[in-house]
Short mmCIF file of C-alpha atoms in Angstrom, two decimals:
data_model
loop_
_atom_site.label_atom_id
_atom_site.label_comp_id
_atom_site.label_asym_id
_atom_site.label_seq_id
_atom_site.Cartn_x
_atom_site.Cartn_y
_atom_site.Cartn_z
CA UNK A 1 88.53 105.15 122.29
CA UNK A 2 90.57 104.27 119.24
CA UNK A 3 90.08 106.25 116.06
CA UNK A 4 89.28 104.44 112.83
CA UNK A 5 92.84 105.02 111.58
CA UNK A 6 94.32 103.58 114.80
CA UNK A 7 92.16 100.47 114.48
CA UNK A 8 93.64 99.80 111.04
CA UNK A 9 97.17 99.43 112.43
CA UNK A 10 96.76 96.63 114.99
CA UNK A 11 99.94 94.73 114.15
CA UNK A 12 102.97 96.15 115.90
CA UNK A 13 106.60 95.51 116.66
CA UNK A 14 107.47 95.89 120.32
CA UNK A 15 110.94 96.22 121.82
CA UNK A 16 111.79 94.99 125.32
CA UNK A 17 113.22 97.79 127.46
CA UNK A 18 115.59 97.25 130.42
CA UNK A 19 112.69 98.13 132.75
CA UNK A 20 110.84 94.98 131.54
CA UNK A 21 108.35 97.17 129.64
CA UNK A 22 107.53 96.70 125.97
CA UNK A 23 107.72 99.81 123.75
CA UNK A 24 105.92 99.89 120.40
CA UNK A 25 108.46 100.87 117.73
CA UNK A 26 106.30 100.47 114.60
CA UNK A 27 102.70 99.68 113.61
CA UNK A 28 101.40 97.90 110.51
CA UNK A 29 98.12 97.02 108.84
CA UNK A 30 99.05 93.41 108.09
CA UNK A 31 100.86 90.65 109.90
CA UNK A 32 103.10 90.01 106.89
CA UNK A 33 104.25 93.64 106.82
CA UNK A 34 105.03 93.51 110.53
CA UNK A 35 106.86 90.21 110.16
CA UNK A 36 108.96 91.51 107.27
CA UNK A 37 110.01 94.56 109.25
CA UNK A 38 110.65 92.35 112.29
CA UNK A 39 113.07 90.23 110.24
CA UNK A 40 114.87 93.39 109.09
CA UNK A 41 115.18 94.72 112.66
CA UNK A 42 116.38 91.37 113.96
CA UNK A 43 119.17 91.30 111.36
CA UNK A 44 120.23 94.94 111.68
CA UNK A 45 119.92 95.33 115.47
CA UNK A 46 120.54 91.82 116.87
CA UNK A 47 121.29 92.93 120.45
CA UNK A 48 117.70 94.21 121.06
CA UNK A 49 114.75 91.90 121.65
CA UNK A 50 111.75 92.52 119.38
CA UNK A 51 108.35 90.81 119.17
CA UNK A 52 105.49 91.02 116.69
CA UNK A 53 102.25 91.66 118.58
CA UNK A 54 98.58 92.14 117.77
CA UNK A 55 97.63 95.15 119.88
CA UNK A 56 94.24 96.80 120.19
CA UNK A 57 94.95 98.36 123.58
CA UNK A 58 95.04 101.89 122.25
CA UNK A 59 98.35 102.68 123.94
CA UNK A 60 100.53 103.59 121.00
CA UNK A 61 103.80 103.51 122.93
CA UNK A 62 103.88 100.86 125.67
CA UNK A 63 102.74 97.32 126.42
CA UNK A 64 103.22 95.88 129.87
CA UNK A 65 105.42 92.81 130.12
CA UNK A 66 102.57 90.97 131.83
CA UNK A 67 100.28 91.35 128.81
CA UNK A 68 102.89 90.20 126.28
CA UNK A 69 102.02 86.48 126.26
CA UNK A 70 98.41 87.13 125.26
CA UNK A 71 99.55 89.55 122.53
CA UNK A 72 102.47 87.41 121.36
CA UNK A 73 102.40 86.35 117.73
CA UNK A 74 105.87 85.31 116.60
CA UNK A 75 109.51 85.97 117.23
CA UNK A 76 111.48 83.11 115.65
CA UNK A 77 114.57 84.05 117.63
#
């Protein structure tokens, strides 16, 4: 069960790992905050693949690659 605080931070930035797993690198309260940080990461670390996701799974570290399309919000790569 997610705590109240965890439910507030549903927007996340996930990074694709070589093992085809998605790792959550940051969580945000709003989509615009997540998108702004996503733009910064994309410019400063261009060789990694990042995605903005809406995640209520409760797993604060990993998303499976198979669930990514349903959680996908934007990437603008």
